[in-house]
Amino acid sequence: MQRILTLCIGNICRSPLAEALLARELPDRVVWSAGLSALVGAPADPLSILLAAEQGLDLRAHRAQQVNSQMCQRADLILVMEQHQRAELERRYPLTRGRVYCLLAERDIADPFRQPRTAFETAYADIARGTADWAARVRQLG
């Protein structure tokens, strides 16, 4: 698993955080993010940037991008934030089946967009736990 795509809706809150955390955990892998309904060209949400900075991550250069078939074909692993995102991605791009997983197995990671900082902190904690688990799995697979 050399190429990992993280995915959410707008590609400005959750998936950029997951991308940055996975890239830090797996520096020898290619990691990028996109959105199912991306706010194309938009920077990461200011609260995502702030929380990332507090953890030593820099999201200031991030710009949202829309998922497309080439991204899906390129990715060995696609990590989504919610179960319905997995279903929608597999509906749009059937060849992704078998490579799409939720970042957290037990539940969705709630979208903090336009929510208070506490919602971003909860999302960040979930994303950090999910990326740590997935990074360990990817390392095991070699």
Tab-separated table of C-alpha atoms in Angstrom:
chain	number	residue	atom	x	y	z
A	1	MET	CA	0.000	0.000	0.000
A	2	GLN	CA	2.106	2.818	-1.324
A	3	ARG	CA	-0.600	5.332	-2.294
A	4	ILE	CA	-3.311	6.373	0.180
A	5	LEU	CA	-6.239	8.704	-0.472
A	6	THR	CA	-8.235	10.233	2.390
A	7	LEU	CA	-11.723	11.412	1.572
A	8	CYS	CA	-14.532	13.453	3.099
A	9	ILE	CA	-17.180	15.771	1.667
A	10	GLY	CA	-15.640	19.225	1.207
A	11	ASN	CA	-11.938	18.355	1.607
A	12	ILE	CA	-11.398	21.245	4.005
A	13	CYS	CA	-11.891	19.793	7.531
A	14	ARG	CA	-11.430	16.066	8.084
A	15	SER	CA	-9.584	14.601	5.095
A	16	PRO	CA	-6.779	17.220	5.157
A	17	LEU	CA	-6.158	16.350	8.814
A	18	ALA	CA	-6.128	12.636	8.006
A	19	GLU	CA	-3.793	13.277	5.079
A	20	ALA	CA	-1.332	15.237	7.237
A	21	LEU	CA	-1.379	12.692	10.061
A	22	LEU	CA	-0.885	9.725	7.725
A	23	ALA	CA	1.878	11.513	5.817
A	24	ARG	CA	3.694	12.102	9.115
A	25	GLU	CA	3.200	8.478	10.234
A	26	LEU	CA	4.069	6.997	6.821
A	27	PRO	CA	6.696	9.303	5.282
A	28	ASP	CA	7.671	6.703	2.695
A	29	ARG	CA	4.116	6.561	1.265
A	30	VAL	CA	2.240	8.949	-1.022
A	31	VAL	CA	-0.787	10.396	0.779
A	32	TRP	CA	-3.297	12.910	-0.551
A	33	SER	CA	-6.875	13.955	0.089
A	34	ALA	CA	-9.995	14.898	-1.852
A	35	GLY	CA	-13.708	15.446	-1.405
A	36	LEU	CA	-16.894	13.965	-2.819
A	37	SER	CA	-18.312	17.496	-3.110
A	38	ALA	CA	-15.104	19.434	-2.686
A	39	LEU	CA	-14.960	23.172	-2.231
A	40	VAL	CA	-12.381	23.156	-5.040
A	41	GLY	CA	-9.467	25.481	-4.406
A	42	ALA	CA	-10.572	26.411	-0.887
A	43	PRO	CA	-8.007	26.328	1.920
A	44	ALA	CA	-8.431	24.068	4.905
A	45	ASP	CA	-10.902	25.315	7.491
A	46	PRO	CA	-9.271	27.764	9.926
A	47	LEU	CA	-10.063	25.501	12.900
A	48	SER	CA	-8.487	22.513	11.145
A	49	ILE	CA	-5.406	24.633	10.438
A	50	LEU	CA	-5.272	25.731	14.095
A	51	LEU	CA	-5.675	22.237	15.567
A	52	ALA	CA	-3.129	20.844	13.118
A	53	ALA	CA	-0.633	23.571	14.038
A	54	GLU	CA	-1.093	22.747	17.727
A	55	GLN	CA	-0.006	19.194	16.838
A	56	GLY	CA	2.978	20.275	14.729
A	57	LEU	CA	1.232	19.880	11.363
A	58	ASP	CA	0.977	22.575	8.704
A	59	LEU	CA	-2.218	22.700	6.603
A	60	ARG	CA	-1.743	26.263	5.332
A	61	ALA	CA	-0.819	25.154	1.796
A	62	HIS	CA	-3.774	22.764	1.471
A	63	ARG	CA	-6.304	23.429	-1.295
A	64	ALA	CA	-9.442	21.335	-1.678
A	65	GLN	CA	-9.781	19.070	-4.688
A	66	GLN	CA	-12.602	17.012	-6.123
A	67	VAL	CA	-12.144	13.253	-6.213
A	68	ASN	CA	-11.917	11.833	-9.732
A	69	SER	CA	-11.441	8.490	-11.416
A	70	GLN	CA	-7.664	8.910	-11.831
A	71	MET	CA	-7.241	9.475	-8.092
A	72	CYS	CA	-9.301	6.392	-7.362
A	73	GLN	CA	-7.332	4.275	-9.826
A	74	ARG	CA	-4.036	5.511	-8.378
A	75	ALA	CA	-4.913	4.769	-4.738
A	76	ASP	CA	-4.081	1.428	-3.167
A	77	LEU	CA	-6.152	2.375	-0.115
A	78	ILE	CA	-8.970	4.906	0.247
A	79	LEU	CA	-10.005	5.990	3.737
A	80	VAL	CA	-13.346	7.761	4.191
A	81	MET	CA	-14.839	9.445	7.246
A	82	GLU	CA	-18.395	8.078	7.000
A	83	GLN	CA	-20.054	4.881	5.821
A	84	HIS	CA	-22.273	6.721	3.324
A	85	GLN	CA	-19.134	8.206	1.723
A	86	ARG	CA	-17.864	4.705	1.113
A	87	ALA	CA	-21.169	3.732	-0.541
A	88	GLU	CA	-21.227	6.889	-2.663
A	89	LEU	CA	-17.617	6.506	-3.774
A	90	GLU	CA	-18.176	2.865	-4.729
A	91	ARG	CA	-21.343	3.856	-6.601
A	92	ARG	CA	-19.508	6.553	-8.599
A	93	TYR	CA	-16.340	4.526	-9.117
A	94	PRO	CA	-17.150	0.769	-8.926
A	95	LEU	CA	-13.496	-0.187	-9.410
A	96	THR	CA	-12.749	1.180	-5.927
A	97	ARG	CA	-14.555	-1.728	-4.261
A	98	GLY	CA	-12.221	-3.647	-2.011
A	99	ARG	CA	-9.973	-0.628	-1.455
A	100	VAL	CA	-12.359	1.707	0.418
A	101	TYR	CA	-12.570	1.613	4.219
A	102	CYS	CA	-13.845	3.853	6.963
A	103	LEU	CA	-11.072	5.508	8.946
A	104	LEU	CA	-12.793	4.332	12.140
A	105	ALA	CA	-14.285	0.861	11.910
A	106	GLU	CA	-16.808	1.289	14.701
A	107	ARG	CA	-18.468	4.569	13.731
A	108	ASP	CA	-18.513	7.608	11.479
A	109	ILE	CA	-16.359	10.655	12.166
A	110	ALA	CA	-18.801	13.573	12.415
A	111	ASP	CA	-18.295	16.536	10.119
A	112	PRO	CA	-17.245	19.567	12.201
A	113	PHE	CA	-17.835	22.079	9.368
A	114	ARG	CA	-19.420	25.282	10.712
A	115	GLN	CA	-19.394	23.822	14.233
A	116	PRO	CA	-17.590	25.105	17.354
A	117	ARG	CA	-14.024	24.197	18.222
A	118	THR	CA	-15.176	21.290	20.403
A	119	ALA	CA	-16.578	19.546	17.316
A	120	PHE	CA	-13.213	19.963	15.572
A	121	GLU	CA	-11.403	18.638	18.639
A	122	THR	CA	-13.633	15.560	18.690
A	123	ALA	CA	-13.116	15.000	14.956
A	124	TYR	CA	-9.367	15.466	15.335
A	125	ALA	CA	-9.193	12.925	18.174
A	126	ASP	CA	-11.143	10.392	16.091
A	127	ILE	CA	-8.993	11.050	13.024
A	128	ALA	CA	-5.786	10.736	15.048
A	129	ARG	CA	-6.924	7.389	16.466
A	130	GLY	CA	-8.009	6.121	13.056
A	131	THR	CA	-4.832	7.196	11.287
A	132	ALA	CA	-2.651	5.631	13.995
A	133	ASP	CA	-4.509	2.329	13.595
A	134	TRP	CA	-4.286	2.413	9.801
A	135	ALA	CA	-0.620	3.446	9.813
A	136	ALA	CA	0.186	0.390	11.954
A	137	ARG	CA	-1.745	-1.854	9.558
A	138	VAL	CA	-0.014	-0.404	6.503
A	139	ARG	CA	3.405	-0.861	8.126
A	140	GLN	CA	2.555	-4.503	8.905
A	141	LEU	CA	1.669	-5.123	5.273
A	142	GLY	CA	4.996	-3.674	4.199
